[in-house]
Coordinates of C-alpha atoms in Angstrom, one line a residue:
M1 CA 0.1 0.0 0.2
G2 CA 1.5 2.8 -1.3
L3 CA 0.8 6.6 0.4
W4 CA -2.5 4.9 2.0
I5 CA -3.7 3.8 -1.4
Y6 CA -5.1 0.2 -1.0
E7 CA -3.4 -2.3 -3.9
P8 CA -5.5 -5.0 -5.0
K9 CA -5.0 -8.3 -4.2
P10 CA -3.3 -10.4 -5.7
S11 CA -0.7 -7.9 -6.8
R12 CA -0.7 -7.0 -10.3
H13 CA -0.6 -3.9 -13.1
V14 CA -3.8 -1.7 -13.1
P15 CA -4.2 0.6 -15.8
G16 CA -3.6 4.3 -14.8
T17 CA -0.7 3.4 -12.4
A18 CA 2.5 4.5 -14.2
K19 CA 6.0 4.3 -13.4
L20 CA 7.0 8.0 -13.9
Y21 CA 11.0 8.0 -12.7
E22 CA 13.9 5.8 -12.9
E23 CA 16.4 5.6 -10.6
Q24 CA 19.6 8.0 -12.2
A25 CA 22.0 5.4 -13.7
T26 CA 25.5 4.6 -12.3
E27 CA 28.3 2.3 -13.3
E28 CA 27.0 0.1 -10.8
S29 CA 23.5 0.4 -11.6
P30 CA 22.4 1.5 -15.3
A31 CA 19.3 3.0 -16.0
R32 CA 16.9 0.0 -16.7
L33 CA 14.7 1.6 -19.5
T34 CA 17.4 3.2 -21.5
G35 CA 15.4 2.5 -24.4
L36 CA 12.2 4.5 -23.2
K37 CA 11.6 8.4 -24.4
H38 CA 12.3 10.4 -21.3
V39 CA 12.0 14.3 -20.3
S40 CA 15.2 15.7 -21.2
G41 CA 17.1 18.0 -19.3
K42 CA 17.3 18.2 -15.3
E43 CA 14.5 15.6 -14.8
S44 CA 16.2 13.4 -17.5
N45 CA 15.0 10.4 -15.5
M46 CA 11.2 10.9 -15.9
L47 CA 9.7 8.8 -18.3
L48 CA 7.2 10.3 -21.1
V49 CA 3.9 9.0 -20.1
P50 CA 2.2 7.8 -22.8
Q51 CA 5.6 7.0 -25.1
P52 CA 5.0 9.0 -27.9
S53 CA 4.9 7.0 -31.3
N54 CA 7.9 8.1 -33.9
S55 CA 5.5 9.6 -36.3
P56 CA 6.1 13.5 -36.9
N57 CA 2.4 13.4 -36.9
D58 CA 1.7 12.2 -33.7
P59 CA 0.4 15.1 -31.4
L60 CA 2.4 14.0 -28.6
N61 CA 5.5 15.0 -31.0
W62 CA 4.3 18.1 -32.2
P63 CA 6.2 21.3 -31.0
L64 CA 5.6 22.6 -27.6
W65 CA 4.5 26.0 -29.4
K66 CA 2.0 24.1 -31.5
R67 CA 0.3 22.1 -29.0
D68 CA 0.0 25.2 -26.4
L69 CA -1.2 27.4 -29.5
T70 CA -4.0 24.8 -30.4
L71 CA -4.5 24.6 -26.5
F72 CA -4.7 28.7 -26.3
I73 CA -7.4 28.8 -29.2
L74 CA -9.4 26.2 -27.7
C75 CA -9.8 27.7 -24.4
L76 CA -10.1 31.3 -25.9
S77 CA -13.2 30.1 -27.8
T78 CA -14.0 28.2 -24.7
A79 CA -13.8 31.6 -22.6
V80 CA -16.1 33.3 -25.5
S81 CA -18.6 30.4 -25.5
A82 CA -18.6 30.4 -21.7
V83 CA -19.9 33.9 -20.9
L84 CA -23.4 33.3 -23.0
G85 CA -24.7 31.9 -20.1
P86 CA -23.7 34.0 -17.3
A87 CA -24.4 36.7 -19.4
I88 CA -28.0 37.1 -18.2
A89 CA -26.9 37.0 -14.5
P90 CA -27.5 41.0 -13.7
I91 CA -30.0 41.1 -16.1
N92 CA -32.5 38.9 -14.6
A93 CA -34.7 41.4 -13.7
V94 CA -34.3 43.4 -16.8
L95 CA -35.5 40.3 -18.6
V96 CA -38.7 40.1 -16.3
K97 CA -39.7 43.5 -17.3
E98 CA -38.5 43.2 -21.0
F99 CA -40.5 40.0 -22.0
H100 CA -43.6 40.7 -19.1
T101 CA -42.8 37.1 -18.0
T102 CA -41.7 36.1 -14.1
Y103 CA -38.5 35.1 -12.3
E104 CA -39.4 31.5 -12.4
V105 CA -39.4 31.7 -16.5
V106 CA -36.3 33.8 -16.7
A107 CA -34.3 31.0 -14.1
T108 CA -35.0 28.6 -16.9
F109 CA -32.7 30.9 -19.6
S110 CA -30.0 29.4 -17.5
G111 CA -31.2 25.6 -17.1
W112 CA -32.3 25.2 -20.6
Q113 CA -28.7 25.4 -21.9
F114 CA -27.8 22.6 -20.2
W115 CA -29.9 19.7 -21.6
P116 CA -28.9 20.1 -25.3
A117 CA -25.1 20.7 -24.0
G118 CA -25.5 16.9 -22.8
V119 CA -27.0 15.7 -26.0
A120 CA -24.3 17.8 -28.0
G121 CA -21.4 16.0 -26.1
L122 CA -23.1 12.7 -26.6
I123 CA -23.4 13.1 -30.3
G124 CA -19.7 15.2 -30.7
S125 CA -17.9 13.0 -28.5
A126 CA -19.2 9.8 -31.0
V127 CA -18.5 11.8 -34.0
G128 CA -14.8 12.9 -32.4
R129 CA -13.8 9.1 -31.7
I130 CA -15.0 8.0 -35.2
W131 CA -14.2 11.2 -37.4
G132 CA -11.9 13.2 -35.4
K133 CA -12.4 16.4 -33.1
R134 CA -11.4 19.0 -35.7
P135 CA -15.1 19.1 -37.5
V136 CA -16.9 19.0 -34.1
Y137 CA -15.2 22.2 -32.9
L138 CA -16.0 23.8 -36.4
V139 CA -19.8 23.1 -35.9
S140 CA -19.8 23.9 -32.6
I141 CA -18.3 27.4 -32.5
I142 CA -20.6 28.2 -35.5
L143 CA -23.4 27.4 -33.6
L144 CA -22.5 29.7 -30.9
F145 CA -22.0 32.4 -33.0
A146 CA -25.8 32.2 -34.4
G147 CA -26.8 31.5 -30.7
A148 CA -25.3 34.8 -29.7
I149 CA -26.6 36.7 -32.8
W150 CA -30.3 35.6 -32.3
N151 CA -29.9 36.5 -28.2
A152 CA -29.2 40.1 -29.5
T153 CA -32.2 40.0 -31.8
A154 CA -35.1 38.1 -29.6
T155 CA -38.2 39.6 -28.8
S156 CA -40.0 37.4 -26.8
A157 CA -39.6 35.2 -24.1
N158 CA -39.8 32.0 -26.1
S159 CA -37.5 33.5 -28.9
F160 CA -34.8 34.1 -26.2
L161 CA -35.1 30.5 -24.8
G162 CA -34.5 29.4 -28.3
S163 CA -31.3 31.1 -28.7
R164 CA -30.2 29.3 -25.4
V165 CA -31.1 25.9 -26.7
L166 CA -29.2 26.9 -29.9
Q167 CA -26.1 27.6 -27.7
G168 CA -26.3 24.6 -25.5
F169 CA -25.9 22.3 -28.8
G170 CA -22.9 24.4 -29.6
L171 CA -21.5 24.7 -26.1
G172 CA -21.6 20.7 -25.7
A173 CA -18.1 20.3 -27.4
F174 CA -16.3 22.7 -25.4
E175 CA -17.4 21.3 -22.2
T176 CA -16.3 17.5 -23.0
I177 CA -13.9 17.5 -25.9
V178 CA -11.3 20.1 -24.9
P179 CA -10.0 18.0 -21.9
S180 CA -10.0 14.8 -23.7
T181 CA -7.9 17.3 -26.5
I182 CA -5.5 17.9 -23.3
G183 CA -5.1 13.9 -23.0
D184 CA -4.2 13.9 -26.8
M185 CA -1.6 16.5 -27.1
Y186 CA 0.0 16.4 -23.3
F187 CA 2.1 13.6 -21.2
V188 CA 0.8 13.1 -17.7
H189 CA 3.1 15.4 -16.2
E190 CA 2.2 18.1 -18.2
R191 CA -1.4 17.6 -17.9
G192 CA -2.4 19.2 -14.7
K193 CA -1.5 22.9 -15.2
R194 CA -3.3 23.0 -18.4
I195 CA -6.3 21.7 -17.1
A196 CA -6.1 24.3 -14.9
F197 CA -6.1 27.0 -17.2
Y198 CA -8.8 25.2 -18.9
N199 CA -10.8 25.8 -16.1
L200 CA -10.1 28.9 -15.5
T201 CA -10.9 30.0 -19.0
F202 CA -14.1 28.2 -18.8
L203 CA -15.4 28.7 -15.2
G204 CA -13.1 32.3 -14.7
T205 CA -15.2 34.1 -17.5
V206 CA -18.4 32.7 -16.3
Y207 CA -17.8 35.0 -12.9
F208 CA -16.2 37.8 -14.9
M209 CA -18.9 38.2 -17.7
P210 CA -21.6 39.6 -15.0
I211 CA -19.0 42.3 -14.1
L212 CA -18.6 43.5 -17.6
G213 CA -22.0 42.6 -18.9
G214 CA -23.8 44.5 -15.8
Y215 CA -21.8 47.8 -16.9
I216 CA -22.6 47.4 -20.4
S217 CA -26.4 46.8 -19.9
T218 CA -26.8 49.8 -17.9
T219 CA -24.6 52.0 -20.3
H220 CA -25.6 50.8 -23.7
G221 CA -28.7 48.1 -23.1
W222 CA -28.8 44.5 -22.7
R223 CA -29.0 43.8 -26.5
S224 CA -25.3 45.3 -26.7
Q225 CA -23.5 42.5 -25.0
F226 CA -24.6 39.4 -27.0
Q227 CA -23.7 41.6 -30.1
I228 CA -20.0 42.0 -28.3
I229 CA -19.8 38.4 -27.7
S230 CA -21.3 37.5 -31.4
A231 CA -18.4 39.9 -32.4
F232 CA -15.7 37.7 -30.6
L233 CA -17.2 34.6 -31.5
A234 CA -16.6 35.2 -35.3
P235 CA -12.9 35.4 -35.4
C236 CA -12.9 32.4 -33.1
V237 CA -14.7 30.5 -36.2
I238 CA -11.6 31.9 -38.4
L239 CA -8.9 30.5 -35.7
I240 CA -10.2 27.4 -35.2
F241 CA -10.7 26.6 -38.7
F242 CA -6.8 27.9 -39.8
L243 CA -5.3 27.0 -36.2
V244 CA -6.5 24.1 -34.8
P245 CA -5.5 20.9 -36.4
E246 CA -6.8 17.5 -35.7
S247 CA -5.5 16.0 -32.3
A248 CA -7.1 12.8 -32.5
Y249 CA -4.6 10.1 -33.4
N250 CA -4.3 6.0 -32.9
R251 CA -0.9 5.6 -31.2
P252 CA 0.4 1.8 -30.9
T253 CA -1.3 0.2 -28.1
I254 CA 2.0 -0.9 -26.7
L255 CA 2.9 2.7 -26.4
N256 CA 0.2 3.3 -23.5
T257 CA 2.9 2.7 -20.9
D258 CA 0.2 4.2 -18.5
F259 CA -2.3 1.0 -19.3
A260 CA 0.9 -1.3 -19.7
S261 CA 2.5 -3.7 -17.4
E262 CA 6.3 -3.7 -16.7
D263 CA 6.3 -6.7 -18.6
N264 CA 4.9 -4.4 -21.6
M265 CA 7.3 -1.9 -20.9
S266 CA 10.2 -4.1 -21.3
E267 CA 8.6 -5.2 -24.5
L268 CA 8.5 -1.8 -25.8
E269 CA 12.0 -1.0 -25.0
E270 CA 13.2 -4.1 -26.8
S271 CA 11.4 -3.0 -29.8
L272 CA 12.7 0.4 -29.4
E273 CA 16.1 -0.7 -28.8
A274 CA 15.7 -3.2 -32.1
S275 CA 15.6 0.0 -34.3
G276 CA 18.9 1.6 -33.1
D277 CA 20.5 3.1 -30.9
A278 CA 17.9 5.0 -29.0
Q279 CA 20.0 7.2 -26.7
A280 CA 22.1 8.5 -29.8
V281 CA 19.0 9.4 -31.9
R282 CA 17.3 11.2 -29.1
D283 CA 20.5 13.4 -28.0
A284 CA 20.8 14.2 -32.2
G285 CA 17.4 14.8 -31.9
E286 CA 17.7 17.4 -29.4
K287 CA 20.8 19.0 -30.7
E288 CA 18.5 19.1 -34.1
S289 CA 15.4 20.8 -32.7
G290 CA 17.0 23.3 -31.0
I291 CA 14.7 23.6 -28.3
P292 CA 15.5 24.1 -24.6
S293 CA 15.3 21.1 -22.5
G294 CA 12.0 20.3 -20.6
T295 CA 9.1 18.8 -21.4
E296 CA 9.6 18.5 -25.7
P297 CA 9.5 14.7 -26.8
V298 CA 12.0 13.7 -29.0
V299 CA 11.2 11.1 -31.6
S300 CA 13.1 8.4 -32.1
G301 CA 14.1 6.8 -35.7
N302 CA 12.7 3.4 -36.6
S303 CA 10.9 3.0 -39.9
D304 CA 8.0 5.2 -38.4
S305 CA 9.8 8.4 -38.7
E306 CA 10.0 8.0 -42.5
E307 CA 6.4 9.3 -42.6
K308 CA 6.2 12.9 -43.7
R309 CA 5.0 16.0 -41.6
K310 CA 1.6 16.9 -42.6
T311 CA 1.9 20.9 -44.3
F312 CA -0.1 23.3 -42.7
T313 CA -2.5 22.7 -46.1
E314 CA -3.2 19.0 -45.0
D315 CA -3.9 20.3 -41.6
L316 CA -6.9 22.1 -42.8
R317 CA -8.6 19.0 -43.7
L318 CA -11.9 18.8 -42.1
Y319 CA -12.1 14.7 -42.7
N320 CA -8.8 12.9 -41.9
G321 CA -10.2 9.4 -42.4
R322 CA -11.8 7.3 -39.8
F323 CA -10.4 7.1 -36.4
S324 CA -12.4 4.2 -35.3
D325 CA -14.0 1.4 -36.8
E326 CA -16.7 1.1 -33.9
S327 CA -20.5 1.8 -34.9
F328 CA -21.8 5.3 -34.1
F329 CA -24.5 4.3 -32.3
K330 CA -22.5 2.0 -30.1
L331 CA -20.6 4.9 -29.1
L332 CA -23.7 6.8 -28.5
L333 CA -24.4 3.9 -25.8
A334 CA -21.1 4.1 -24.0
P335 CA -21.6 7.1 -22.1
L336 CA -24.7 5.8 -20.6
V337 CA -23.2 2.7 -19.2
L338 CA -20.4 4.8 -17.7
F339 CA -22.8 5.9 -15.5
L340 CA -22.2 3.1 -13.2
Y341 CA -18.6 3.6 -13.2
P342 CA -17.2 5.2 -9.5
A343 CA -15.1 7.6 -10.9
T344 CA -18.1 8.8 -13.0
I345 CA -20.2 9.1 -10.1
W346 CA -17.5 10.7 -8.0
S347 CA -16.5 13.2 -10.6
F348 CA -20.8 14.1 -11.0
L349 CA -21.0 14.5 -7.1
F350 CA -18.0 16.2 -6.5
Q351 CA -17.8 18.7 -9.3
G352 CA -21.3 18.6 -10.3
S353 CA -22.7 19.5 -7.2
F354 CA -20.6 22.3 -6.8
I355 CA -21.2 23.7 -9.6
T356 CA -24.8 23.8 -9.6
W357 CA -24.4 25.5 -6.0
G358 CA -22.7 28.0 -8.1
I359 CA -25.6 28.4 -10.5
A360 CA -28.1 28.4 -7.6
V361 CA -26.2 31.2 -6.1
S362 CA -26.5 33.1 -9.6
V363 CA -29.8 32.4 -9.9
I364 CA -31.3 33.7 -6.8
L365 CA -28.7 36.8 -6.7
A366 CA -30.9 39.2 -8.5
R367 CA -34.1 38.3 -6.6
L368 CA -32.2 38.5 -3.4
F369 CA -30.6 42.3 -4.1
A370 CA -32.2 43.7 -7.2
G371 CA -35.5 44.3 -5.2
P372 CA -35.9 46.2 -1.9
P373 CA -34.2 46.8 0.8
T374 CA -30.9 47.1 -1.6
N375 CA -32.6 47.5 -5.3
F376 CA -29.3 46.7 -6.9
T377 CA -28.9 47.7 -10.8
P378 CA -27.6 45.4 -13.1
E379 CA -24.4 46.8 -13.0
Q380 CA -24.2 46.8 -9.2
L381 CA -25.0 43.2 -9.4
G382 CA -22.3 42.9 -11.8
Y383 CA -19.9 44.5 -9.1
M384 CA -20.7 41.6 -6.9
Y385 CA -18.9 39.1 -9.1
C386 CA -15.7 40.6 -8.4
A387 CA -14.8 38.4 -6.1
P388 CA -16.0 35.0 -7.8
F389 CA -13.7 35.9 -10.5
I390 CA -10.8 36.5 -8.0
G391 CA -11.7 33.3 -6.7
A392 CA -11.7 31.5 -10.0
L393 CA -8.1 33.1 -10.9
M394 CA -6.4 32.1 -7.3
A395 CA -8.1 28.4 -8.2
Y396 CA -5.9 28.3 -11.5
F397 CA -2.8 29.4 -9.6
V398 CA -3.2 27.2 -7.2
G399 CA -4.3 24.3 -9.2
S400 CA -1.1 24.9 -11.6
F401 CA 0.9 24.6 -8.7
L402 CA -0.5 21.6 -6.9
S403 CA -1.6 19.7 -9.6
D404 CA 1.5 18.8 -11.3
S405 CA 4.2 19.5 -8.8
S406 CA 2.2 17.6 -5.8
V407 CA 1.9 14.7 -8.0
K408 CA 5.5 14.3 -9.1
W409 CA 6.8 14.8 -5.5
M410 CA 4.1 11.9 -4.6
A411 CA 5.5 9.8 -7.2
R412 CA 9.2 10.0 -6.0
K413 CA 7.7 9.1 -2.3
N414 CA 5.8 6.4 -3.7
N415 CA 8.8 4.4 -5.2
N416 CA 8.8 6.5 -8.4
V417 CA 5.6 5.0 -9.2
Y418 CA 2.5 7.4 -10.1
E419 CA -1.0 6.9 -9.2
P420 CA -4.2 8.7 -10.6
E421 CA -5.2 9.0 -7.1
F422 CA -2.8 11.5 -6.3
R423 CA -5.1 14.5 -7.9
I424 CA -7.6 13.6 -5.6
L425 CA -5.6 15.3 -2.9
M426 CA -7.3 18.8 -4.1
V427 CA -10.0 17.8 -2.3
I428 CA -8.4 19.7 0.6
P429 CA -8.2 23.2 -0.5
V430 CA -11.8 22.8 -1.8
A431 CA -12.9 21.8 1.2
I432 CA -11.1 24.6 3.3
F433 CA -12.3 27.6 1.2
G434 CA -15.6 26.1 -0.4
L435 CA -17.8 24.5 2.9
P436 CA -17.3 27.6 4.6
G437 CA -18.6 29.5 1.9
L438 CA -21.7 27.6 1.1
Y439 CA -22.7 27.2 4.6
A440 CA -22.3 31.3 5.4
Y441 CA -24.0 32.2 2.1
G442 CA -27.9 31.6 2.8
Y443 CA -27.3 33.1 6.1
V444 CA -25.6 36.7 5.1
A445 CA -27.8 37.1 1.9
E446 CA -31.0 36.3 4.4
A447 CA -29.7 38.3 7.0
H448 CA -29.3 41.5 4.0
M449 CA -25.7 42.1 5.3
H450 CA -23.4 44.6 3.3
W451 CA -23.2 43.4 -0.2
I452 CA -19.4 42.7 0.1
I453 CA -19.6 39.7 2.3
P454 CA -21.9 37.5 0.3
S455 CA -19.6 38.6 -3.0
V456 CA -16.5 37.2 -1.1
L457 CA -18.2 34.0 0.2
Y458 CA -19.1 33.7 -3.7
G459 CA -15.6 33.8 -4.5
F460 CA -14.7 31.3 -2.1
L461 CA -17.4 29.0 -3.6
T462 CA -15.9 29.4 -7.3
F463 CA -12.3 28.9 -5.7
A464 CA -14.0 25.3 -5.1
V465 CA -15.8 25.0 -8.4
V466 CA -12.7 25.5 -10.5
M467 CA -10.4 23.8 -8.2
S468 CA -12.7 20.8 -8.1
C469 CA -13.0 20.7 -11.8
T470 CA -9.3 20.4 -11.9
A471 CA -9.0 17.1 -9.7
T472 CA -12.1 15.5 -11.4
Y473 CA -10.8 16.3 -15.1
T474 CA -7.3 15.4 -14.6
Y475 CA -8.1 12.4 -12.6
I476 CA -10.5 11.1 -15.3
L477 CA -7.6 11.6 -17.9
D478 CA -5.0 9.9 -16.2
A479 CA -7.1 7.0 -14.5
H480 CA -9.4 6.2 -17.8
R481 CA -7.6 7.7 -20.5
D482 CA -8.9 5.1 -22.9
I483 CA -12.5 5.7 -22.1
S484 CA -11.5 9.7 -21.2
V485 CA -14.3 11.0 -23.8
E486 CA -17.1 8.9 -22.9
M487 CA -16.3 9.4 -19.2
L488 CA -16.5 13.0 -19.1
V489 CA -19.4 13.0 -21.6
S490 CA -21.2 10.4 -18.8
M491 CA -20.2 13.1 -16.3
L492 CA -21.7 16.0 -18.4
L493 CA -24.8 14.5 -19.0
L494 CA -25.3 13.7 -15.0
K495 CA -24.3 17.2 -14.1
N496 CA -25.9 19.4 -16.7
F497 CA -29.4 17.5 -16.3
F498 CA -29.5 18.0 -12.8
A499 CA -28.3 21.7 -13.3
F500 CA -31.3 21.9 -15.6
G501 CA -33.3 20.1 -13.0
S502 CA -32.3 22.3 -10.2
T503 CA -33.9 25.6 -12.0
Y504 CA -37.0 24.6 -11.7
F505 CA -37.2 24.5 -8.0
I506 CA -34.5 26.8 -6.3
I507 CA -36.5 29.6 -6.8
D508 CA -39.5 28.0 -5.0
W509 CA -37.4 26.5 -2.4
V510 CA -36.0 29.5 -1.4
D511 CA -38.8 31.2 -1.4
A512 CA -40.7 28.6 1.0
V513 CA -37.8 28.2 3.7
G514 CA -35.2 31.1 2.9
P515 CA -31.9 30.8 1.6
A516 CA -30.3 30.0 4.9
K517 CA -32.0 26.7 5.4
V518 CA -31.4 26.2 1.6
F519 CA -27.6 26.7 1.8
Y520 CA -27.2 24.9 5.0
V521 CA -28.8 21.7 3.2
M522 CA -26.4 22.6 0.0
G523 CA -23.3 22.4 2.9
A524 CA -24.1 19.4 4.3
I525 CA -24.8 17.5 1.1
Q526 CA -21.2 18.8 -0.3
T527 CA -19.3 17.7 3.2
A528 CA -20.4 14.4 2.7
I529 CA -19.5 14.5 -0.7
C530 CA -16.0 15.7 0.2
G531 CA -15.8 12.7 3.2
L532 CA -16.6 10.1 0.3
S533 CA -13.5 11.7 -1.5
V534 CA -11.2 10.3 1.1
F535 CA -12.8 6.9 0.3
I536 CA -12.3 6.8 -3.3
Y537 CA -8.2 7.9 -2.6
L538 CA -8.1 5.1 -0.5
F539 CA -9.8 2.6 -2.7
G540 CA -9.7 4.3 -6.2
K541 CA -6.8 1.5 -7.5
V542 CA -8.9 -1.2 -6.5
Q543 CA -12.0 0.1 -7.9
R544 CA -9.9 0.7 -11.3
D545 CA -8.5 -2.9 -11.2
F546 CA -12.3 -3.7 -10.6
M547 CA -13.9 -1.9 -13.5
N548 CA -10.9 -3.4 -15.7
R549 CA -11.3 -6.8 -15.0
H550 CA -14.9 -6.9 -15.6
N551 CA -15.3 -4.2 -17.9
L552 CA -18.9 -3.6 -18.5
L553 CA -17.9 -1.8 -22.0
K554 CA -16.5 -4.7 -23.4
W555 CA -19.0 -7.3 -21.8
L556 CA -21.7 -5.3 -23.7
G557 CA -19.3 -4.8 -27.0
L558 CA -19.4 -0.8 -26.1
Y559 CA -15.9 -0.4 -25.7
P560 CA -14.5 2.0 -28.6
I561 CA -12.3 0.3 -31.0
S562 CA -9.3 2.3 -32.9
V563 CA -8.5 1.6 -36.4
N564 CA -5.3 -0.4 -36.2
K565 CA -5.4 -1.0 -32.8
H566 CA -2.8 -3.8 -32.9
A567 CA -0.2 -1.4 -34.6
V568 CA 3.3 -1.9 -33.4
A569 CA 5.9 0.7 -32.7

């Protein structure tokens, strides 16, 4: 049992567990896996997990600038897309008057983005698995662009609601496929800070938009903010078309060392050594690339290296062949089966509940502060999101530091072996800040304390929201990378339908018992979920082993099979 993580009995390799470091080579004890590819520079004893292939078109072999540029454009598009949802937060009272409707109806404007996003994520994951993710991103950003224009021109509550549904269909891909794209392009030790950055762009802008949107709506009218968003979405369409290549890639199975056992790694090493002097090729590659040492992968030189690198024009293709021979309809069913996986259930409970409570705050914010005794304008309501935005920023910096550095430190303490459960320790800062913010928010809101106090407590909650997303996304990618797309969709479906349903009862619940009791209940639920995380940490490896040996997807014939799955390195 390493670092309190229980080992399955009898002892065997469990997918997700990976050897991250080797002992430094000495004359007495030479490095055992010299044929495998390592990080260059000061951490040269760190193995690359997974191992990149020898193809220059393997996303793991792309130059770091290309990988980071691709991710930046996707995160930029995610940020602009994500602000469409919270743009209505400071103008709920305005929309009630504009469309001659009620707060209950306006609350559904937030909720009705969730179910189409879940459906779109389900369809997009299947399309991405078979035909690649690039066409999914393009169609999704176009739908969002059209939805933003529709928002700006809506003249009735039903029309406004229709635009929200269209946006939801566009948003699904950016909620589910971007984290799996990070898994396509980055090694285990590189993913944490990138996932944290993605969460900042997706959730941080959610809390920044009401600040800006409230000012814009007060000064120029509520339609102006949707016109501005559509003006930003237009260049995002162009950037994705020209600068986001296809990241789906069928790497030979043996290279997935996070799934492989020690014996498989030895077999892989022998295969690489048979192709030539791997160390000499590695050194030559470093010298030729001119790239500073660090996390840049080095491509070894066997027969696959003769494959030509795609040109810029070839990267623009929308169709790059099939990446899976699996049936489209089978792939639609796979996420539904994953509802039964412990990792899916924990991720939904931990992340989805925090997000839903955050939505609950935004839904009732206008109800509590737009009327007497505060009578806040949209601009003043927007200022209440300053602390939440700061909370999201702090979560990014803390998550970036802890997510990768802590797992490296823990791997060294664990005999150089990495366990995905190391990611779960980010529950600790989530509980420290999120739970007090949740318990106290309802009380101070009901007591009508100075607006800065509920705003700061909301900031604690958003810190927890962003950190919880970083913890769950990285855990899923590392523990179940082979089915991470389907598992993220499964979690999205559970989370979004839960959030969608909550918008129908939260207002009535608050009216019936008051915000204090509502948030006490929410806090108690979240405390229990944080406690469940301890169990997942202790027995996570055991459940990974169990689900690997009793694989429901394989048993039902729904496990995604890639083209050339049995190719060799």
